[in-house]
Amino acid sequence: HRHAGPERGGGGGLRFKDSFGLSALARVGSRCDRGSVQLEATYPIAPLTGGRMPGFFYLQWFYGHGESLLAYDERSLQPRFLFGFALVR
């Protein structure tokens, strides 16, 4: 039986009205080598389309343990970059 133990960490964000949004999250697990870092950036699509299209461009970078619930006890061997669209931020 594996026990994940408590997780400690913190994060924060910065958002400018009708402009960039940035956020960071760092987590440390019960063991020193079980942490992760996640950085996110968003930018509204509306200014680029004359206000006709809502939503945001979304960019995420992740490195460490716990990328998903299925792989909680596995470490990503290389950083993951994700680019997409979001309806809200």
mmCIF file of C-alpha atoms in Angstrom:
data_model
loop_
_atom_site.group_PDB
_atom_site.id
_atom_site.type_symbol
_atom_site.label_atom_id
_atom_site.label_comp_id
_atom_site.label_asym_id
_atom_site.label_seq_id
_atom_site.Cartn_x
_atom_site.Cartn_y
_atom_site.Cartn_z
ATOM 1 C CA HIS A 1 0.000 0.000 0.000
ATOM 2 C CA ARG A 2 1.476 3.334 -1.062
ATOM 3 C CA HIS A 3 0.791 6.519 0.798
ATOM 4 C CA ALA A 4 1.212 9.759 -1.100
ATOM 5 C CA GLY A 5 1.551 11.830 2.056
ATOM 6 C CA PRO A 6 0.771 15.491 2.490
ATOM 7 C CA GLU A 7 1.503 17.949 -0.251
ATOM 8 C CA ARG A 8 2.835 21.420 0.344
ATOM 9 C CA GLY A 9 3.174 24.228 -2.103
ATOM 10 C CA GLY A 10 1.839 27.463 -3.308
ATOM 11 C CA GLY A 11 1.077 29.495 -6.314
ATOM 12 C CA GLY A 12 -0.012 32.841 -7.495
ATOM 13 C CA GLY A 13 -1.104 34.744 -10.500
ATOM 14 C CA LEU A 14 -1.106 38.087 -12.189
ATOM 15 C CA ARG A 15 -3.817 39.185 -14.588
ATOM 16 C CA PHE A 16 -4.086 42.412 -16.538
ATOM 17 C CA LYS A 17 -7.531 43.521 -17.723
ATOM 18 C CA ASP A 18 -7.954 42.723 -21.430
ATOM 19 C CA SER A 19 -4.347 41.564 -21.639
ATOM 20 C CA PHE A 20 -1.948 38.886 -20.401
ATOM 21 C CA GLY A 21 -2.598 36.548 -17.526
ATOM 22 C CA LEU A 22 0.271 34.704 -15.834
ATOM 23 C CA SER A 23 0.230 32.100 -13.066
ATOM 24 C CA ALA A 24 2.699 29.799 -11.355
ATOM 25 C CA LEU A 25 2.237 26.784 -9.097
ATOM 26 C CA ALA A 26 4.969 24.917 -7.237
ATOM 27 C CA ARG A 27 4.306 21.784 -5.200
ATOM 28 C CA VAL A 28 6.527 19.779 -2.853
ATOM 29 C CA GLY A 29 5.474 16.258 -1.907
ATOM 30 C CA SER A 30 6.266 14.273 1.210
ATOM 31 C CA ARG A 31 9.703 13.502 -0.263
ATOM 32 C CA CYS A 32 12.061 16.156 -1.602
ATOM 33 C CA ASP A 33 12.222 14.553 -5.049
ATOM 34 C CA ARG A 34 8.427 14.495 -5.558
ATOM 35 C CA GLY A 35 7.702 18.118 -6.441
ATOM 36 C CA SER A 36 6.435 19.820 -9.577
ATOM 37 C CA VAL A 37 6.291 23.227 -11.224
ATOM 38 C CA GLN A 38 3.552 24.529 -13.515
ATOM 39 C CA LEU A 39 3.548 27.866 -15.369
ATOM 40 C CA GLU A 40 0.588 29.195 -17.363
ATOM 41 C CA ALA A 41 0.044 32.197 -19.625
ATOM 42 C CA THR A 42 -3.180 33.405 -21.262
ATOM 43 C CA TYR A 43 -3.937 36.132 -23.768
ATOM 44 C CA PRO A 44 -7.415 37.249 -24.925
ATOM 45 C CA ILE A 45 -8.420 36.457 -28.510
ATOM 46 C CA ALA A 46 -10.991 39.300 -28.771
ATOM 47 C CA PRO A 47 -8.499 42.166 -29.385
ATOM 48 C CA LEU A 48 -6.992 40.207 -32.277
ATOM 49 C CA THR A 49 -10.392 39.570 -33.915
ATOM 50 C CA GLY A 50 -11.993 42.976 -33.365
ATOM 51 C CA GLY A 51 -14.068 41.616 -30.482
ATOM 52 C CA ARG A 52 -15.844 39.006 -32.635
ATOM 53 C CA MET A 53 -14.385 35.922 -30.929
ATOM 54 C CA PRO A 54 -14.334 35.353 -27.144
ATOM 55 C CA GLY A 55 -11.807 33.190 -25.348
ATOM 56 C CA PHE A 56 -8.109 33.050 -24.643
ATOM 57 C CA PHE A 57 -4.940 31.574 -26.057
ATOM 58 C CA TYR A 58 -3.521 29.285 -23.401
ATOM 59 C CA LEU A 59 0.081 28.131 -22.891
ATOM 60 C CA GLN A 60 1.186 25.774 -20.111
ATOM 61 C CA TRP A 61 4.559 24.349 -19.062
ATOM 62 C CA PHE A 62 4.748 21.486 -16.541
ATOM 63 C CA TYR A 63 7.627 19.540 -15.043
ATOM 64 C CA GLY A 64 7.714 17.086 -12.156
ATOM 65 C CA HIS A 65 5.544 14.496 -10.438
ATOM 66 C CA GLY A 66 1.759 14.260 -10.571
ATOM 67 C CA GLU A 67 0.992 15.457 -14.082
ATOM 68 C CA SER A 68 -2.304 13.568 -13.878
ATOM 69 C CA LEU A 69 -4.160 11.450 -11.317
ATOM 70 C CA LEU A 70 -3.314 8.316 -13.304
ATOM 71 C CA ALA A 71 0.399 9.117 -13.205
ATOM 72 C CA TYR A 72 0.521 10.671 -9.722
ATOM 73 C CA ASP A 73 3.510 8.598 -8.594
ATOM 74 C CA GLU A 74 5.464 9.031 -11.839
ATOM 75 C CA ARG A 75 7.884 11.764 -12.792
ATOM 76 C CA SER A 76 7.734 13.364 -16.220
ATOM 77 C CA LEU A 77 11.108 12.729 -17.804
ATOM 78 C CA GLN A 78 10.882 15.888 -19.867
ATOM 79 C CA PRO A 79 8.955 19.132 -19.564
ATOM 80 C CA ARG A 80 5.509 19.207 -21.163
ATOM 81 C CA PHE A 81 4.321 22.176 -23.204
ATOM 82 C CA LEU A 82 0.625 22.622 -23.951
ATOM 83 C CA PHE A 83 -0.938 25.182 -26.272
ATOM 84 C CA GLY A 84 -4.668 25.592 -26.690
ATOM 85 C CA PHE A 85 -7.748 27.747 -26.366
ATOM 86 C CA ALA A 86 -9.720 28.446 -23.202
ATOM 87 C CA LEU A 87 -13.198 29.904 -22.801
ATOM 88 C CA VAL A 88 -12.441 31.296 -19.332
ATOM 89 C CA ARG A 89 -9.334 31.921 -17.274
#
